[in-house]
Coordinates of C-alpha atoms in Angstrom, one line a residue:
M29 CA 12.0 88.9 88.3
L30 CA 13.1 85.6 89.8
R31 CA 14.9 84.6 86.6
R32 CA 16.5 88.0 86.3
N33 CA 17.8 87.7 89.9
I34 CA 19.2 84.3 89.2
R35 CA 21.0 85.5 86.1
L36 CA 22.5 88.5 87.8
R37 CA 23.7 86.3 90.7
R38 CA 25.3 83.9 88.2
E39 CA 27.1 86.8 86.4
Y40 CA 28.3 88.1 89.7
L41 CA 29.7 84.7 90.8
Y42 CA 31.3 84.2 87.4
R43 CA 33.1 87.6 87.7
K44 CA 34.1 86.7 91.2
S45 CA 35.6 83.4 90.0
L46 CA 37.8 85.3 87.6
E47 CA 39.5 87.2 90.4
G48 CA 42.2 84.6 91.0
K49 CA 43.2 84.4 87.3
E50 CA 43.3 88.2 87.0
R51 CA 45.3 88.5 90.2
L52 CA 47.9 85.9 88.9
L53 CA 48.2 87.8 85.6
Y54 CA 48.6 91.1 87.5
E55 CA 51.5 89.6 89.5
K56 CA 53.2 88.4 86.3
K57 CA 52.9 91.9 84.8
R58 CA 54.2 93.5 88.0
K59 CA 57.3 91.3 88.0
I60 CA 58.1 92.2 84.4
K61 CA 57.6 95.9 85.1
E62 CA 59.9 95.8 88.0
A63 CA 62.6 93.9 86.1
L64 CA 62.4 96.4 83.2
E65 CA 62.5 99.5 85.5
E66 CA 65.5 98.1 87.6
G67 CA 67.4 96.8 84.6
K68 CA 67.3 93.2 85.8
P69 CA 66.9 90.1 83.7
I70 CA 63.3 88.8 83.1
P71 CA 62.5 85.9 85.5
T72 CA 63.0 82.6 83.8
E73 CA 59.5 81.4 84.4
L74 CA 58.1 84.4 82.5
R75 CA 60.4 84.4 79.5
N76 CA 58.0 82.4 77.3
E77 CA 55.1 84.9 78.1
E78 CA 57.2 88.1 78.0
A79 CA 56.2 89.3 74.6
A80 CA 52.5 88.9 75.1
L81 CA 52.6 90.4 78.6
R82 CA 54.7 93.4 77.5
Q83 CA 52.1 94.1 74.8
E84 CA 49.3 94.1 77.3
I85 CA 51.3 96.4 79.7
D86 CA 51.7 98.9 76.9
L87 CA 48.0 99.0 76.3
E88 CA 47.1 99.6 80.0
D89 CA 46.5 102.8 81.8
N90 CA 46.2 103.7 85.5
Y91 CA 42.5 102.6 85.6
T92 CA 42.9 99.2 83.9
S93 CA 46.3 98.1 85.2
I94 CA 44.9 97.1 88.7
P95 CA 42.4 94.2 88.6
K96 CA 38.9 94.7 89.9
T97 CA 37.5 92.7 92.8
H98 CA 34.0 91.6 93.9
I99 CA 34.1 94.6 96.4
D100 CA 34.1 97.0 93.4
D101 CA 31.0 95.1 92.0
E102 CA 29.2 95.2 95.3
Y103 CA 29.3 99.0 95.5
A104 CA 29.5 99.8 91.8
N105 CA 26.3 101.8 91.8
A106 CA 26.7 103.4 95.3
T107 CA 27.7 106.8 93.9
V108 CA 25.0 106.8 91.2
R109 CA 22.0 106.9 93.5
D110 CA 21.3 107.6 97.2
P111 CA 21.0 104.6 99.5
K112 CA 17.5 103.3 100.2
I113 CA 17.3 101.3 103.5
L114 CA 14.7 99.0 105.0
L115 CA 14.7 98.8 108.8
T116 CA 13.0 95.8 110.5
T117 CA 13.3 93.8 113.7
S118 CA 13.1 90.2 114.9
R119 CA 9.6 88.8 115.4
D120 CA 7.4 90.0 118.3
P121 CA 9.6 93.0 119.1
S122 CA 9.4 94.6 122.6
A123 CA 8.6 98.3 123.2
P124 CA 12.2 99.3 123.7
L125 CA 13.3 97.6 120.5
I126 CA 10.5 99.3 118.5
Q127 CA 11.6 102.7 120.0
F128 CA 15.2 102.1 119.1
V129 CA 14.3 101.2 115.5
K130 CA 12.1 104.3 115.2
E131 CA 15.2 106.4 116.2
L132 CA 17.4 104.5 113.8
K133 CA 15.0 105.5 111.0
F134 CA 16.0 109.2 111.6
V135 CA 19.7 108.3 111.9
F136 CA 19.8 106.8 108.4
P137 CA 18.5 109.1 105.7
N138 CA 16.0 107.6 103.2
A139 CA 15.3 104.7 105.6
E140 CA 11.9 103.0 105.9
R141 CA 10.7 101.0 108.9
M142 CA 8.7 97.9 108.4
N143 CA 6.8 95.8 111.0
R144 CA 8.2 92.3 110.7
G145 CA 5.0 90.4 111.4
G146 CA 5.2 86.8 110.2
Q147 CA 7.4 87.4 107.2
V148 CA 10.5 85.3 106.7
I149 CA 13.9 86.8 105.7
S150 CA 13.9 85.4 102.2
E151 CA 10.6 87.1 101.4
I152 CA 11.8 90.4 102.8
I153 CA 15.0 90.3 100.7
E154 CA 13.2 89.4 97.5
S155 CA 10.7 92.2 98.1
C156 CA 13.5 94.7 98.7
R157 CA 15.3 93.7 95.6
A158 CA 12.1 94.2 93.6
H159 CA 11.6 97.7 95.0
E160 CA 15.3 98.6 94.5
F161 CA 16.4 98.9 98.2
T162 CA 20.1 99.1 98.6
D163 CA 20.4 97.8 102.2
V164 CA 18.4 95.9 104.8
I165 CA 19.1 96.4 108.5
L166 CA 17.8 93.8 110.9
V167 CA 17.9 94.6 114.7
H168 CA 17.7 91.8 117.3
E169 CA 17.0 91.9 121.0
H170 CA 17.4 89.7 124.1
R171 CA 14.9 90.2 126.9
G172 CA 13.9 93.7 125.7
I173 CA 17.5 94.9 125.2
P174 CA 18.8 95.4 121.6
D175 CA 21.8 93.2 121.3
G176 CA 22.4 92.6 117.5
L177 CA 22.4 94.4 114.2
I178 CA 22.8 92.9 110.7
I179 CA 23.5 95.1 107.7
S180 CA 22.9 93.3 104.3
H181 CA 23.8 95.1 101.1
L182 CA 21.6 94.4 98.1
P183 CA 21.5 92.8 95.6
F184 CA 24.5 90.5 96.2
G185 CA 26.0 91.3 99.6
P186 CA 28.1 91.7 101.7
T187 CA 26.4 91.1 105.0
A188 CA 28.0 92.3 108.2
Y189 CA 26.9 91.0 111.7
F190 CA 27.4 93.3 114.7
G191 CA 26.8 92.9 118.4
L192 CA 25.0 95.8 120.0
L193 CA 26.1 97.1 123.4
N194 CA 25.4 100.0 125.8
V195 CA 22.4 101.2 123.8
V196 CA 21.1 104.6 125.0
T197 CA 18.1 105.9 123.1
R198 CA 16.9 109.5 122.9
H199 CA 13.8 108.3 124.8
D200 CA 16.1 107.3 127.7
I201 CA 17.7 110.7 128.0
K202 CA 16.0 112.7 130.7
D203 CA 16.8 116.2 129.5
K204 CA 14.6 116.3 126.4
K205 CA 14.9 120.1 125.9
A206 CA 18.7 119.9 125.8
I207 CA 18.8 117.4 122.9
G208 CA 16.2 119.2 120.8
T209 CA 14.7 117.8 117.7
M210 CA 16.3 115.3 115.3
P211 CA 17.4 117.0 112.0
E212 CA 16.8 115.2 108.7
A213 CA 19.7 116.8 106.8
Y214 CA 22.3 114.4 105.3
P215 CA 25.1 114.1 107.9
H216 CA 28.9 114.4 107.6
L217 CA 30.6 111.1 108.5
I218 CA 33.6 110.7 110.8
L219 CA 35.2 107.2 110.5
D220 CA 38.0 107.0 113.1
N221 CA 40.7 104.3 113.3
F222 CA 39.6 101.8 110.6
K223 CA 43.2 101.2 109.5
T224 CA 43.5 97.5 108.7
K225 CA 42.1 95.7 105.6
L226 CA 39.1 94.5 107.7
G227 CA 38.7 98.0 109.1
E228 CA 38.5 99.5 105.6
R229 CA 36.0 96.8 104.6
T230 CA 33.9 97.6 107.7
A231 CA 34.1 101.4 107.0
N232 CA 33.1 100.8 103.4
I233 CA 29.9 98.9 104.6
L234 CA 29.0 101.7 107.1
K235 CA 29.7 104.7 104.9
H236 CA 27.5 103.5 102.1
L237 CA 24.5 103.7 104.4
F238 CA 24.6 107.5 104.1
P239 CA 24.2 109.7 101.1
V240 CA 26.6 112.5 100.2
P241 CA 25.9 115.5 102.4
K242 CA 25.8 119.2 101.5
P243 CA 29.0 121.1 102.6
D244 CA 27.1 123.4 105.0
T245 CA 25.2 120.7 106.9
K246 CA 25.6 120.9 110.7
R247 CA 24.8 117.2 111.4
I248 CA 27.7 114.8 112.3
V249 CA 27.7 111.0 112.6
T250 CA 30.7 109.4 114.2
F251 CA 32.0 105.8 114.1
A252 CA 35.0 105.7 116.3
N253 CA 36.9 102.3 116.7
R254 CA 38.7 101.5 120.0
S255 CA 39.8 97.9 120.7
D256 CA 37.5 96.7 117.9
Y257 CA 34.5 98.3 119.7
I258 CA 32.9 100.8 117.3
S259 CA 31.3 103.7 119.2
F260 CA 28.4 105.5 117.4
R261 CA 27.7 109.1 118.3
H262 CA 25.3 111.6 116.8
H263 CA 25.9 115.4 117.1
I264 CA 24.9 118.7 115.6
Y265 CA 27.2 121.7 115.9
E266 CA 26.5 125.4 116.1
K267 CA 28.7 128.6 115.8
P268 CA 27.1 131.0 118.3
G269 CA 30.1 133.4 118.4
G270 CA 31.4 133.2 114.8
P271 CA 33.5 130.6 112.9
K272 CA 36.0 130.2 115.8
S273 CA 33.5 129.2 118.4
V274 CA 31.9 125.8 117.9
E275 CA 29.5 124.1 120.2
L276 CA 28.7 120.4 119.9
K277 CA 25.3 119.0 121.0
E278 CA 24.7 115.3 121.2
I279 CA 21.2 114.4 120.0
G280 CA 21.3 110.6 120.3
P281 CA 21.0 107.7 120.1
R282 CA 24.3 106.2 121.2
F283 CA 25.6 102.6 121.1
E284 CA 28.6 100.4 120.6
L285 CA 29.1 97.9 117.7
R286 CA 31.2 94.8 117.8
L287 CA 31.8 93.1 114.4
Y288 CA 31.8 89.3 114.6
Q289 CA 31.2 88.2 111.0
V290 CA 31.3 89.4 107.4
K291 CA 29.6 87.2 104.7
L292 CA 29.9 87.4 100.9
G293 CA 26.2 87.2 100.2
T294 CA 22.9 88.5 101.4
M295 CA 21.2 87.7 104.7
E296 CA 19.1 84.7 103.6
Q297 CA 21.9 82.9 101.9
S298 CA 23.1 80.3 104.4
E299 CA 25.5 78.8 101.9
A300 CA 27.3 82.1 101.2
Q301 CA 31.1 82.2 101.7
I302 CA 32.3 83.7 105.0
E303 CA 34.9 86.4 104.5
W304 CA 35.8 86.9 108.1
V305 CA 34.5 85.6 111.4
I306 CA 35.7 86.1 115.0
R307 CA 36.9 82.9 116.7
P308 CA 36.8 81.9 120.4
Y309 CA 40.6 82.2 120.7
M310 CA 40.6 85.7 119.3
N311 CA 39.0 87.0 122.5
T312 CA 42.2 86.2 124.4
T313 CA 44.5 88.1 122.0
K314 CA 44.7 91.3 124.1
K315 CA 47.5 93.0 122.1
R316 CA 46.0 92.4 118.7
S317 CA 43.4 94.6 117.0
F318 CA 41.6 93.4 113.9
I319 CA 39.8 96.6 112.7
G320 CA 42.2 99.5 113.7
N321 CA 45.6 100.3 115.3
E322 CA 45.6 100.7 119.0
P323 CA 47.4 103.8 120.4
E324 CA 50.3 103.3 122.6
P325 CA 49.8 103.9 126.4
D326 CA 51.3 107.1 127.7
D327 CA 53.9 105.3 129.9
K328 CA 55.1 103.3 126.9
R329 CA 55.5 106.5 124.9
K330 CA 57.6 108.1 127.7
R331 CA 59.9 105.0 127.8
N332 CA 60.3 105.1 124.0
K333 CA 61.2 108.8 124.1
A334 CA 63.7 108.2 127.0

């Protein structure tokens, strides 16, 4: 098993190393295509390669013309089988953290919760690879308050690091009768305002934690991004008066996520390349949003219309 994992990792890194060459070749083909379509002369730096590149262009179709990336490899099998998730915590978890992870087990379908004990991360990752888990979610705490969540996709990554804020569990909601029981049907997903390239990457990591739902399921999971803070909400809906009357009921838990790092590798690989990380000066850039586009304030819209 160890040799197989090493071989698969080497193959993945080799395919990843070819991305730069494939992207350069794609740009050359694109320039030749544009020149031919617009009736312009071929760029001088490409005239020696024109015949070979035009032959390759003629053999390509819509699927093969765009080069693949390591992102395609990471989630290549995501549509083949449903996700299988392992949930665990930091060592010596408090009672509130254990309660929060128990509720997360019902939020993510096909999730299994494991008591961390004295196991190290590398052992957990290797065991999950051997048992064909697709993701590992690790929840951290500070003085009994959950404050961090790490999502690591297997077998090669990526790993996303989130800060956890404003956690409200079902256990903390006083009106237990109003929220009812937690359904186990596969939920519909709402991913709001993940507009940038980093936002699409984040949405891709989050959406592959959930399997494809049935069309008639009444369970909804929402990830709504505002000012780079991702709000998680969990609802079910009912139609008491027919199709035109819809009632939403929040069933919890609720929390906010703040992305601060994306790493091209799994959780235990300290040497893995960092794809994106938040820097100290980024906290002062009030007008810039990294995950989504911020809506204009109402007074600014009125001035633009005037």
